Structures are given as C-alpha cells and as structure tokens.
Amino acid sequence: MLTKRIIPCLDIKNGRTVKGVNFVDLKDAGNPVELAKKYAATGADELVFLDISATEERRATLIDLVRKVAAAINIPFTVGGGISSIADVDVLLRNGADKISINSSAVKNPNLINEIAAKYGSQCVVVAIDAKQIDGDWIVHLVGGKVPTELNLFDWVKEVEQRGAGEILFTSMNNDGTKNGFANEALAKLSEIVNIPIIASGGAGTMEHFAETFINGKADAALAASVFHYQEIEIPELKQYLKNQKITVRL
C-alpha cells in the first residue's frame, strides 16, 4: 500500500491565513510563515498554499509570501491562486514552489494543463476542482466556489488526466468547513475512473474522518485546514492513530 499523505492547507487572503465554512464566513487563522514552519517540523508530508482571492481580484499570486513560506519549510510545496499562464508558473517555481495548482484557469483554458505538463512534467501540475452536489450531480464551480459551470466533476476529472495533470485536489463544497467528514462516495468514484493520485479536501473534523477517507474514499492524500490551524488535531497524533488503523503513513 502506498504511503498516505497528510497535507495542511494555507488559504491566504490579504497576506493572512483564513478559514471559512462552505467557502464563506472567513476568519483569521494566523501567520502563514509561522504555520508553515510548524507543519514542516511536526510531520506534514506536504504543504498547499492557496491565494483564494487572486482569481476574483484578477491579480497574480503573492510571490513575496510564497518565497518566505518556501524558505521556511523542507517539504513539497504546492501553490495555487491566480495562475493563468506559463509565465505565472515559471515565477512560482523560481520562488520556491515545487508544484502548482490551477483551478478556474484550467476550466477556462484547458490547454494550459497540457502546456504546463509538457514544459515542467505532470508531477508539477495539480488540478484543483471545487465541486458541489446539486440534485445528485456534482457540478464544478470556479472563482473560489462562486461561479457554477456546466461541467460534471467526473467528466472533467477524466479530461484533466488525459491532458497531463499529475494529481487532483478535489474539494467538496458541501463538506467544506463542516467537520462532518470528507465526500467519500465521490472520492471513491474518482479513484476508480482515473489513475492519478486524488487529494481529499473539505470536511475533516476528527481523526476518524482521515481514516475513513483513506479506507472508504480511497484517497491518496487528505488535506485539511482549520483542524490543524486551531490545534484541534495535531499531526503527530493523527499519524500515530492512522498507523494503529493499519494505514501506511510516514512517521
């Protein structure tokens, strides 16, 4: 069994880490550089940095902050938010990102996935997908979950894989911030239809939720924010718990 990864997520707005529920009611969750240092030191496998208002505000990602976070950690670092061209990717990789995450721009210009994969390799491309279950269908949303599309989650995931994405970061908008568990049924279906790793996001509230998403959701990694930021779950204890559940993790 491949090692399952635990990934804290820094959602960034105005240079601070924030967290909301169902993509709204954002609250301050701390200094991103300090949080990043702590997570790297306490056993996080990777770190994700999402500049959540960059697309909506039509600006590039906060390069200076990316550089500071990258300098503070020694684990793989994924950066997303406001990336719409190869030039944007180039700047981020030069300033410390190991992978980049694209979401709205991938839907608007799917060829961007092909271009990034061709230039930097599939391992560099994470396609983030925010989807909401509406009347039984999972619908892809853009601009931090504010704009619904016509796209079905499962069709889009297949296309994304064919275009060269190396990984999928799937956030269930229904589960986000609720702490009621991940969208394991959708996750299990995703892992059946594609052969690239799936990162589960949205809904972590207890250590059991992580075990459930690895076992029932067949996720390759689990991403969470508030449970880590507010110290409701500490990563070393979480990993020990998962190991006791016979889930392979890096201790």
GROMACS .gro file of C-alpha atoms in nm:
model
  251
    1MET     CA    1   0.000   0.000   0.000
    2LEU     CA    2   0.138   0.342  -0.093
    3THR     CA    3   0.207   0.585   0.190
    4LYS     CA    4  -0.092   0.810   0.257
    5ARG     CA    5  -0.013   1.180   0.285
    6ILE     CA    6  -0.134   1.442   0.532
    7ILE     CA    7  -0.140   1.793   0.382
    8PRO     CA    8  -0.222   2.111   0.575
    9CYS     CA    9  -0.364   2.390   0.358
   10LEU     CA   10  -0.295   2.760   0.396
   11ASP     CA   11  -0.585   2.956   0.244
   12ILE     CA   12  -0.443   3.307   0.204
   13LYS     CA   13  -0.631   3.637   0.188
   14ASN     CA   14  -0.462   3.976   0.238
   15GLY     CA   15  -0.141   3.801   0.342
   16ARG     CA   16  -0.304   3.609   0.631
   17THR     CA   17  -0.422   3.251   0.667
   18VAL     CA   18  -0.804   3.233   0.675
   19LYS     CA   19  -1.068   2.963   0.708
   20GLY     CA   20  -1.441   2.957   0.641
   21VAL     CA   21  -1.739   2.721   0.618
   22ASN     CA   22  -1.875   2.620   0.276
   23PHE     CA   23  -1.638   2.880   0.123
   24VAL     CA   24  -1.786   3.178   0.317
   25ASP     CA   25  -1.757   3.350   0.661
   26LEU     CA   26  -1.377   3.367   0.654
   27LYS     CA   27  -1.196   3.401   0.986
   28ASP     CA   28  -0.829   3.474   1.058
   29ALA     CA   29  -0.623   3.163   1.132
   30GLY     CA   30  -0.273   3.303   1.173
   31ASN     CA   31   0.058   3.392   1.014
   32PRO     CA   32   0.125   3.170   0.710
   33VAL     CA   33   0.503   3.155   0.756
   34GLU     CA   34   0.477   3.055   1.124
   35LEU     CA   35   0.210   2.794   1.047
   36ALA     CA   36   0.416   2.653   0.758
   37LYS     CA   37   0.723   2.618   0.982
   38LYS     CA   38   0.522   2.439   1.247
   39TYR     CA   39   0.367   2.195   1.000
   40ALA     CA   40   0.700   2.108   0.837
   41ALA     CA   41   0.851   2.047   1.183
   42THR     CA   42   0.565   1.829   1.310
   43GLY     CA   43   0.539   1.579   1.025
   44ALA     CA   44   0.322   1.723   0.748
   45ASP     CA   45   0.404   1.540   0.423
   46GLU     CA   46   0.340   1.841   0.200
   47LEU     CA   47   0.201   2.192   0.223
   48VAL     CA   48  -0.056   2.362  -0.002
   49PHE     CA   49  -0.078   2.743  -0.030
   50LEU     CA   50  -0.391   2.879  -0.200
   51ASP     CA   51  -0.423   3.252  -0.263
   52ILE     CA   52  -0.802   3.229  -0.253
   53SER     CA   53  -0.888   3.578  -0.376
   54ALA     CA   54  -0.629   3.612  -0.655
   55THR     CA   55  -0.863   3.497  -0.935
   56GLU     CA   56  -1.154   3.709  -0.816
   57GLU     CA   57  -0.928   4.014  -0.773
   58ARG     CA   58  -0.763   3.942  -1.111
   59ARG     CA   59  -0.407   3.955  -0.983
   60ALA     CA   60  -0.107   3.727  -0.959
   61THR     CA   61  -0.028   3.513  -0.655
   62LEU     CA   62   0.155   3.678  -0.362
   63ILE     CA   63   0.510   3.597  -0.475
   64ASP     CA   64   0.687   3.754  -0.178
   65LEU     CA   65   0.484   3.545   0.068
   66VAL     CA   66   0.538   3.229  -0.141
   67ARG     CA   67   0.914   3.290  -0.122
   68LYS     CA   68   0.905   3.336   0.257
   69VAL     CA   69   0.699   3.020   0.313
   70ALA     CA   70   0.922   2.816   0.078
   71ALA     CA   71   1.231   2.932   0.268
   72ALA     CA   72   1.077   2.817   0.598
   73ILE     CA   73   0.998   2.457   0.501
   74ASN     CA   74   1.168   2.142   0.370
   75ILE     CA   75   0.865   1.951   0.240
   76PRO     CA   76   0.699   1.958  -0.106
   77PHE     CA   77   0.515   2.285  -0.157
   78THR     CA   78   0.215   2.339  -0.388
   79VAL     CA   79   0.098   2.692  -0.472
   80GLY     CA   80  -0.230   2.798  -0.635
   81GLY     CA   81  -0.440   3.107  -0.697
   82GLY     CA   82  -0.441   3.344  -0.993
   83ILE     CA   83  -0.221   3.125  -1.216
   84SER     CA   84  -0.325   3.171  -1.577
   85SER     CA   85  -0.010   3.134  -1.788
   86ILE     CA   86   0.322   2.953  -1.826
   87ALA     CA   87   0.490   3.279  -1.717
   88ASP     CA   88   0.298   3.267  -1.384
   89VAL     CA   89   0.410   2.907  -1.330
   90ASP     CA   90   0.768   2.999  -1.409
   91VAL     CA   91   0.776   3.276  -1.148
   92LEU     CA   92   0.630   3.050  -0.878
   93LEU     CA   93   0.871   2.763  -0.946
   94ARG     CA   94   1.163   3.007  -0.936
   95ASN     CA   95   1.041   3.137  -0.600
   96GLY     CA   96   1.017   2.805  -0.420
   97ALA     CA   97   0.702   2.622  -0.532
   98ASP     CA   98   0.751   2.252  -0.619
   99LYS     CA   99   0.409   2.210  -0.779
  100ILE     CA  100   0.142   2.450  -0.893
  101SER     CA  101  -0.233   2.417  -0.855
  102ILE     CA  102  -0.471   2.552  -1.119
  103ASN     CA  103  -0.848   2.561  -1.092
  104SER     CA  104  -1.051   2.835  -1.268
  105SER     CA  105  -0.782   2.886  -1.535
  106ALA     CA  106  -0.779   2.513  -1.618
  107VAL     CA  107  -1.153   2.523  -1.693
  108LYS     CA  108  -1.131   2.845  -1.893
  109ASN     CA  109  -0.822   2.731  -2.086
  110PRO     CA  110  -0.785   2.350  -2.058
  111ASN     CA  111  -0.482   2.362  -2.288
  112LEU     CA  112  -0.289   2.526  -2.003
  113ILE     CA  113  -0.277   2.181  -1.837
  114ASN     CA  114  -0.110   2.035  -2.148
  115GLU     CA  115   0.134   2.326  -2.171
  116ILE     CA  116   0.248   2.307  -1.808
  117ALA     CA  117   0.279   1.927  -1.819
  118ALA     CA  118   0.479   1.945  -2.143
  119LYS     CA  119   0.719   2.209  -2.008
  120TYR     CA  120   0.764   2.101  -1.644
  121GLY     CA  121   0.630   1.744  -1.626
  122SER     CA  122   0.299   1.607  -1.500
  123GLN     CA  123   0.435   1.581  -1.144
  124CYS     CA  124   0.428   1.963  -1.133
  125VAL     CA  125   0.058   2.001  -1.223
  126VAL     CA  126  -0.214   1.973  -0.960
  127VAL     CA  127  -0.562   2.047  -1.090
  128ALA     CA  128  -0.784   2.169  -0.807
  129ILE     CA  129  -1.155   2.109  -0.851
  130ASP     CA  130  -1.421   2.268  -0.630
  131ALA     CA  131  -1.749   2.087  -0.683
  132LYS     CA  132  -2.092   2.099  -0.526
  133GLN     CA  133  -2.353   1.825  -0.526
  134ILE     CA  134  -2.673   1.974  -0.668
  135ASP     CA  135  -2.977   1.746  -0.716
  136GLY     CA  136  -2.749   1.441  -0.716
  137ASP     CA  137  -2.499   1.579  -0.971
  138TRP     CA  138  -2.152   1.702  -0.881
  139ILE     CA  139  -2.109   2.039  -1.055
  140VAL     CA  140  -1.770   2.210  -1.092
  141HIS     CA  141  -1.753   2.569  -0.955
  142LEU     CA  142  -1.498   2.844  -1.024
  143VAL     CA  143  -1.361   3.163  -0.862
  144GLY     CA  144  -1.338   3.023  -0.511
  145GLY     CA  145  -1.668   2.838  -0.549
  146LYS     CA  146  -1.867   3.145  -0.652
  147VAL     CA  147  -1.939   3.061  -1.016
  148PRO     CA  148  -2.114   2.736  -1.119
  149THR     CA  149  -2.023   2.582  -1.456
  150GLU     CA  150  -2.190   2.329  -1.685
  151LEU     CA  151  -1.912   2.080  -1.608
  152ASN     CA  152  -1.971   1.748  -1.438
  153LEU     CA  153  -1.698   1.658  -1.186
  154PHE     CA  154  -1.636   1.307  -1.320
  155ASP     CA  155  -1.619   1.409  -1.686
  156TRP     CA  156  -1.381   1.693  -1.602
  157VAL     CA  157  -1.152   1.467  -1.397
  158LYS     CA  158  -1.112   1.228  -1.692
  159GLU     CA  159  -1.027   1.515  -1.926
  160VAL     CA  160  -0.779   1.664  -1.679
  161GLU     CA  161  -0.595   1.332  -1.652
  162GLN     CA  162  -0.579   1.293  -2.031
  163ARG     CA  163  -0.434   1.644  -2.062
  164GLY     CA  164  -0.142   1.560  -1.833
  165ALA     CA  165  -0.236   1.655  -1.476
  166GLY     CA  166  -0.030   1.465  -1.220
  167GLU     CA  167  -0.272   1.497  -0.932
  168ILE     CA  168  -0.629   1.606  -0.848
  169LEU     CA  169  -0.718   1.817  -0.544
  170PHE     CA  170  -1.093   1.765  -0.501
  171THR     CA  171  -1.278   1.989  -0.257
  172SER     CA  172  -1.639   1.911  -0.180
  173MET     CA  173  -1.810   2.246  -0.128
  174ASN     CA  174  -2.093   2.068   0.056
  175ASN     CA  175  -1.847   1.930   0.314
  176ASP     CA  176  -1.601   2.221   0.334
  177GLY     CA  177  -1.554   2.351   0.689
  178THR     CA  178  -1.844   2.143   0.825
  179LYS     CA  179  -1.617   1.894   1.009
  180ASN     CA  180  -1.865   1.617   0.923
  181GLY     CA  181  -1.620   1.410   0.718
  182PHE     CA  182  -1.500   1.402   0.358
  183ALA     CA  183  -1.716   1.328   0.050
  184ASN     CA  184  -1.602   0.965   0.043
  185GLU     CA  185  -1.856   0.832  -0.207
  186ALA     CA  186  -1.748   1.087  -0.470
  187LEU     CA  187  -1.380   1.032  -0.383
  188ALA     CA  188  -1.407   0.655  -0.427
  189LYS     CA  189  -1.570   0.705  -0.766
  190LEU     CA  190  -1.293   0.948  -0.869
  191SER     CA  191  -1.021   0.698  -0.778
  192GLU     CA  192  -1.199   0.433  -0.987
  193ILE     CA  193  -1.209   0.643  -1.304
  194VAL     CA  194  -0.857   0.793  -1.302
  195ASN     CA  195  -0.509   0.656  -1.234
  196ILE     CA  196  -0.353   0.969  -1.083
  197PRO     CA  197  -0.348   1.049  -0.709
  198ILE     CA  198  -0.654   1.212  -0.554
  199ILE     CA  199  -0.622   1.455  -0.263
  200ALA     CA  200  -0.938   1.469  -0.049
  201SER     CA  201  -1.036   1.815   0.076
  202GLY     CA  202  -1.334   1.954   0.265
  203GLY     CA  203  -1.491   1.817   0.582
  204ALA     CA  204  -1.213   1.697   0.816
  205GLY     CA  205  -1.325   1.717   1.178
  206THR     CA  206  -1.188   1.411   1.356
  207MET     CA  207  -0.903   1.163   1.320
  208GLU     CA  208  -1.163   0.902   1.219
  209HIS     CA  209  -1.254   1.117   0.918
  210PHE     CA  210  -0.898   1.085   0.787
  211ALA     CA  211  -0.903   0.705   0.830
  212GLU     CA  212  -1.243   0.686   0.656
  213THR     CA  213  -1.128   0.888   0.354
  214PHE     CA  214  -0.823   0.666   0.309
  215ILE     CA  215  -1.019   0.341   0.352
  216ASN     CA  216  -1.368   0.416   0.212
  217GLY     CA  217  -1.283   0.717  -0.007
  218LYS     CA  218  -0.966   0.550  -0.144
  219ALA     CA  219  -0.797   0.893  -0.128
  220ASP     CA  220  -0.419   0.908  -0.170
  221ALA     CA  221  -0.382   1.216   0.048
  222ALA     CA  222  -0.603   1.417   0.283
  223LEU     CA  223  -0.591   1.794   0.303
  224ALA     CA  224  -0.727   1.996   0.594
  225ALA     CA  225  -0.704   2.347   0.732
  226SER     CA  226  -0.894   2.457   1.042
  227VAL     CA  227  -0.847   2.136   1.244
  228PHE     CA  228  -0.471   2.191   1.212
  229HIS     CA  229  -0.468   2.572   1.237
  230TYR     CA  230  -0.673   2.572   1.558
  231GLN     CA  231  -0.486   2.271   1.704
  232GLU     CA  232  -0.795   2.054   1.722
  233ILE     CA  233  -0.586   1.775   1.568
  234GLU     CA  234  -0.206   1.758   1.594
  235ILE     CA  235  -0.030   1.589   1.301
  236PRO     CA  236   0.197   1.355   1.507
  237GLU     CA  237  -0.105   1.216   1.698
  238LEU     CA  238  -0.305   1.185   1.376
  239LYS     CA  239  -0.029   0.986   1.208
  240GLN     CA  240   0.009   0.754   1.507
  241TYR     CA  241  -0.368   0.698   1.507
  242LEU     CA  242  -0.365   0.616   1.132
  243LYS     CA  243  -0.074   0.376   1.181
  244ASN     CA  244  -0.274   0.200   1.454
  245GLN     CA  245  -0.558   0.167   1.200
  246LYS     CA  246  -0.309  -0.018   0.969
  247ILE     CA  247  -0.291   0.279   0.730
  248THR     CA  248   0.060   0.334   0.591
  249VAL     CA  249   0.191   0.680   0.680
  250ARG     CA  250   0.536   0.838   0.711
  251LEU     CA  251   0.614   0.885   1.081
   0.00000   0.00000   0.00000
